[in-house]
XYZ file of C-alpha atoms in Angstrom:
325
model
C -20.050 -43.790 24.853
C -19.461 -40.402 26.491
C -16.524 -39.778 24.124
C -18.659 -40.712 21.100
C -21.396 -38.304 22.164
C -18.864 -35.487 22.589
C -17.382 -36.221 19.178
C -20.834 -36.279 17.595
C -21.721 -32.956 19.224
C -18.515 -31.397 17.953
C -19.083 -32.639 14.409
C -22.687 -31.455 14.532
C -21.544 -27.991 15.659
C -18.964 -27.859 12.888
C -21.604 -28.882 10.384
C -23.951 -26.162 11.577
C -21.177 -23.561 11.454
C -20.227 -24.707 7.980
C -23.829 -24.463 6.816
C -24.171 -20.988 8.299
C -20.930 -19.926 6.647
C -22.082 -21.282 3.291
C -25.437 -19.546 3.642
C -23.740 -16.275 4.554
C -21.483 -16.531 1.500
C -24.426 -17.382 -0.763
C -26.324 -14.265 0.341
C -23.271 -12.007 0.254
C -23.406 -9.086 -0.168
C -26.811 -7.784 0.852
C -25.837 -4.407 2.295
C -23.224 -1.667 1.961
C -19.552 -2.654 2.221
C -16.964 -0.326 3.758
C -13.471 -0.178 2.264
C -11.070 1.450 4.704
C -8.212 3.401 3.133
C -5.756 3.961 6.013
C -4.599 7.387 4.823
C -6.182 10.822 4.298
C -7.842 11.646 0.951
C -5.667 12.800 -1.933
C -2.928 10.166 -1.910
C -2.301 7.181 -4.165
C -4.087 4.784 -1.821
C -7.282 6.840 -2.070
C -7.030 6.990 -5.863
C -6.581 3.229 -6.209
C -9.194 2.485 -3.552
C -11.891 4.574 -5.218
C -11.214 3.131 -8.668
C -11.558 -0.421 -7.337
C -14.515 0.347 -5.042
C -16.543 1.905 -7.848
C -16.121 -1.055 -10.197
C -16.582 -3.728 -7.531
C -19.772 -1.974 -6.384
C -21.118 -2.346 -9.902
C -20.121 -6.004 -10.123
C -21.385 -6.996 -6.664
C -24.625 -5.041 -6.894
C -24.049 -3.287 -3.561
C -22.374 0.003 -2.682
C -18.777 0.036 -1.463
C -18.104 3.164 0.566
C -14.492 4.357 0.855
C -13.658 5.413 4.422
C -10.378 7.322 4.832
C -8.994 6.642 8.328
C -5.498 8.095 8.517
C -3.041 8.162 11.400
C 0.199 6.600 12.643
C 1.547 5.624 9.232
C -1.683 3.901 8.257
C -1.809 1.654 11.315
C -4.917 3.287 12.836
C -7.166 2.352 9.922
C -5.514 -1.039 9.461
C -5.969 -1.943 13.110
C -9.635 -0.958 12.987
C -10.226 -3.433 10.157
C -8.268 -6.188 11.899
C -10.626 -5.829 14.878
C -13.799 -5.627 12.762
C -16.475 -8.286 12.404
C -15.181 -10.905 9.907
C -18.303 -10.859 7.758
C -16.972 -9.344 4.535
C -18.555 -5.936 5.086
C -15.369 -4.212 6.246
C -12.357 -4.391 3.934
C -8.921 -2.796 3.973
C -7.007 -1.452 1.039
C -3.808 -3.323 1.766
C -0.635 -1.381 1.148
C 3.113 -1.914 1.430
C 3.412 0.677 4.182
C 0.861 -0.968 6.462
C 1.336 -4.660 5.675
C 5.115 -4.779 5.118
C 6.729 -1.811 6.891
C 4.645 -0.977 9.958
C 5.018 -4.378 11.691
C 8.787 -3.896 11.984
C 8.782 -0.114 12.385
C 6.304 0.083 15.252
C 6.788 -1.792 18.503
C 3.055 -2.431 18.639
C 1.260 -1.778 15.372
C -1.811 -3.439 16.845
C -2.081 -6.175 14.223
C -0.119 -8.966 12.576
C -0.317 -8.818 8.743
C -0.129 -12.602 8.514
C -2.518 -13.575 11.318
C -5.080 -10.774 11.550
C -6.059 -10.462 7.883
C -7.434 -12.738 5.196
C -6.143 -11.623 1.772
C -8.737 -11.172 -0.978
C -6.289 -10.548 -3.815
C -3.594 -8.278 -5.174
C -4.384 -5.152 -7.211
C -1.071 -3.918 -8.557
C 2.213 -2.131 -7.964
C 3.478 1.380 -8.536
C 6.816 3.112 -7.947
C 7.510 6.174 -5.904
C 9.120 9.146 -7.610
C 12.021 11.221 -6.367
C 10.884 14.764 -7.114
C 12.387 18.145 -6.276
C 11.192 21.736 -6.423
C 12.358 23.486 -9.630
C 14.441 25.906 -7.565
C 16.535 23.052 -6.157
C 19.966 23.044 -7.836
C 20.179 19.297 -8.550
C 18.903 18.148 -11.945
C 20.015 14.503 -11.654
C 20.358 11.941 -8.893
C 24.150 12.230 -9.116
C 23.934 16.001 -8.638
C 21.556 15.512 -5.698
C 23.965 13.095 -4.031
C 26.873 15.494 -4.561
C 24.860 18.429 -3.179
C 23.661 16.451 -0.144
C 27.212 15.316 0.633
C 28.408 18.910 0.439
C 25.551 19.979 2.732
C 25.090 17.109 5.228
C 21.888 17.308 7.268
C 20.695 20.419 5.440
C 18.517 18.763 2.768
C 14.989 17.859 3.880
C 12.671 15.365 2.244
C 8.947 15.007 2.818
C 6.742 11.937 2.933
C 3.165 10.990 3.803
C 4.250 10.246 7.368
C 6.503 8.239 9.653
C 6.697 4.622 8.556
C 5.181 5.162 5.109
C 6.787 3.840 1.949
C 7.999 7.335 1.069
C 9.721 7.658 4.434
C 11.506 4.317 4.353
C 12.365 4.738 0.666
C 14.045 8.045 1.544
C 16.017 6.412 4.342
C 16.893 3.555 2.001
C 18.158 6.105 -0.543
C 20.246 7.860 2.092
C 21.780 4.576 3.211
C 22.429 3.425 -0.374
C 24.129 6.666 -1.430
C 25.860 7.614 1.809
C 24.108 10.961 2.231
C 22.535 12.537 5.307
C 19.070 13.946 4.613
C 16.374 14.931 7.103
C 12.890 13.432 7.061
C 9.875 15.754 7.382
C 6.686 13.732 8.036
C 3.263 14.962 6.921
C -0.272 13.743 7.536
C -0.653 12.261 4.084
C 0.800 12.630 0.608
C -1.413 15.613 -0.255
C 0.025 17.931 2.417
C 3.581 16.839 1.576
C 3.111 17.651 -2.104
C 1.513 20.996 -1.243
C 4.545 22.026 0.785
C 6.874 20.791 -1.933
C 5.011 22.833 -4.560
C 5.220 25.832 -2.251
C 8.972 25.442 -1.900
C 8.802 24.764 1.849
C 10.705 21.490 1.368
C 13.135 20.795 -1.496
C 12.372 17.145 -2.267
C 10.068 14.204 -1.656
C 9.662 10.493 -2.297
C 6.013 10.340 -3.349
C 3.748 8.012 -5.364
C 4.146 8.663 -9.065
C 0.403 9.210 -9.479
C 0.499 12.251 -7.209
C 3.516 13.870 -8.871
C 3.255 13.083 -12.604
C 0.848 15.907 -13.415
C 3.003 18.487 -11.650
C 6.135 17.110 -13.311
C 4.550 17.356 -16.764
C 3.359 20.856 -15.907
C 6.845 21.965 -14.931
C 5.908 22.547 -11.293
C 8.158 19.732 -10.066
C 11.283 18.042 -11.420
C 11.469 14.241 -11.365
C 14.957 12.831 -10.892
C 14.112 9.124 -10.808
C 11.480 6.441 -10.213
C 12.109 3.800 -7.567
C 11.134 0.691 -9.554
C 13.507 -1.567 -11.454
C 11.768 -0.614 -14.727
C 10.670 2.765 -16.052
C 7.028 3.685 -15.579
C 4.629 4.478 -18.431
C 3.380 7.554 -16.604
C 6.811 9.221 -16.819
C 8.682 7.137 -19.394
C 11.432 9.711 -19.836
C 12.406 9.573 -16.139
C 15.198 7.069 -15.340
C 15.065 4.418 -12.663
C 17.283 4.743 -9.615
C 19.405 1.934 -11.011
C 19.843 3.766 -14.312
C 20.716 6.888 -12.319
C 23.589 5.042 -10.658
C 22.106 3.663 -7.409
C 22.937 -0.038 -7.743
C 20.151 -2.550 -7.040
C 17.636 0.062 -5.872
C 14.053 -1.271 -6.127
C 11.231 -0.030 -3.912
C 7.631 -0.142 -5.139
C 4.200 0.297 -3.590
C 1.958 -2.755 -3.740
C -1.808 -2.618 -3.297
C -4.343 -5.327 -2.544
C -7.544 -6.049 -0.650
C -7.706 -7.838 2.701
C -10.494 -8.643 5.149
C -10.391 -9.504 8.859
C -9.142 -12.994 9.676
C -12.039 -15.403 10.022
C -13.977 -14.049 7.059
C -15.786 -17.059 5.479
C -13.927 -18.648 2.539
C -17.001 -18.296 0.328
C -17.063 -14.552 0.938
C -13.337 -14.297 0.182
C -13.869 -16.189 -3.079
C -16.725 -13.855 -4.002
C -14.587 -10.807 -3.326
C -11.633 -12.237 -5.238
C -13.780 -12.901 -8.302
C -15.228 -9.387 -8.184
C -11.730 -7.905 -7.778
C -10.274 -9.910 -10.665
C -13.241 -9.028 -12.892
C -12.778 -5.359 -11.962
C -9.087 -5.488 -12.847
C -9.946 -7.137 -16.189
C -12.273 -4.307 -17.220
C -10.982 -1.849 -19.798
C -12.137 1.148 -17.737
C -10.202 0.079 -14.634
C -7.131 -0.835 -16.685
C -7.120 2.641 -18.203
C -7.668 4.389 -14.863
C -4.941 2.439 -13.078
C -2.521 2.959 -15.966
C -3.143 6.701 -15.680
C -2.372 6.267 -11.972
C 0.947 4.609 -12.815
C -0.153 1.250 -11.412
C 0.867 -2.004 -13.067
C -2.009 -4.467 -12.592
C -1.055 -7.788 -10.952
C -4.193 -9.830 -10.150
C -3.791 -12.872 -7.904
C -5.557 -15.539 -5.915
C -6.009 -15.017 -2.158
C -3.207 -17.502 -1.445
C -0.827 -15.838 -3.886
C -1.419 -12.510 -2.162
C -0.879 -14.119 1.245
C 2.456 -15.513 0.043
C 3.418 -12.106 -1.336
C 2.587 -10.316 1.933
C 4.886 -12.716 3.774
C 7.734 -12.134 1.283
C 7.202 -8.360 1.119
C 7.186 -7.972 4.902
C 10.530 -9.757 5.131
C 12.028 -7.512 2.422
C 10.886 -4.230 3.947
C 11.769 -5.244 7.496
C 15.347 -5.641 6.269
C 15.188 -2.191 4.640
C 13.871 -0.686 7.881
C 16.718 -2.286 9.801
C 19.336 -1.200 7.243
C 18.000 2.352 7.180
C 18.603 2.800 10.899
C 15.098 4.111 11.570
C 14.215 3.424 15.177
C 10.923 1.611 15.897
C 8.219 3.897 17.218
């Protein structure tokens, strides 16, 4: 009898919780949502985040405010979301650097990408670009490799910070080509590009969206893109594979995640709004101009991708020889 009463109480509690969760999802959203972008303004993550936030705000009928919280390779902002209330009002712009690289690069990133987040859906992917200042003597990847081998440890490359995709892609390039180049970390893509434009560093691995305009304007020279296929934003620029670096493929992938424990109904609502946003002509055009290839998904498909992507980049981190922070 005592066991039956305990079982009944447990089932009753679960029923109440389920009803509350369903009610919460039905009324969602009824106030402003915060989308955390874990990097400073000006980079590709901010561009993608604002495009998606603006359209989803329209579709959901509530404002989505973009909050740039940079620091520690994107882990500061990501950790803050992981620890937030799982009610659907704090979201994270998921990113390869924070969900696939940071867990293996940092001894204690402060979150587990598989356990501490509930994926909403994937947004798309975009390559990095290997760009150099026009004064740099190399005009092709082969010439860059030859120059770097003739000047070991004397060629610097900039990135948005330690542990970012640009950083690990640079280390991956060095390992794949047998050159020794020196990483210069910045507090975001914007500052790195500014120093590159000023000639303070000779090269960078940066998101294509942040370099294409300067490349077309003759202020930077693009040697290659890091995807397996050429990008529409710079169709004349070869891939690393075409440039002679066998098997090289390193792209940025964006998506939306919420804190673990966010009600399934809220996740479904967010996924529908995200997919509808990605299907709109305006967003398609904006993301294409950003160099992003749209890849909508279900929450489970994005969860499966995060697991696969983390395994891939953890191997790249290990192969690159970068020591965990």
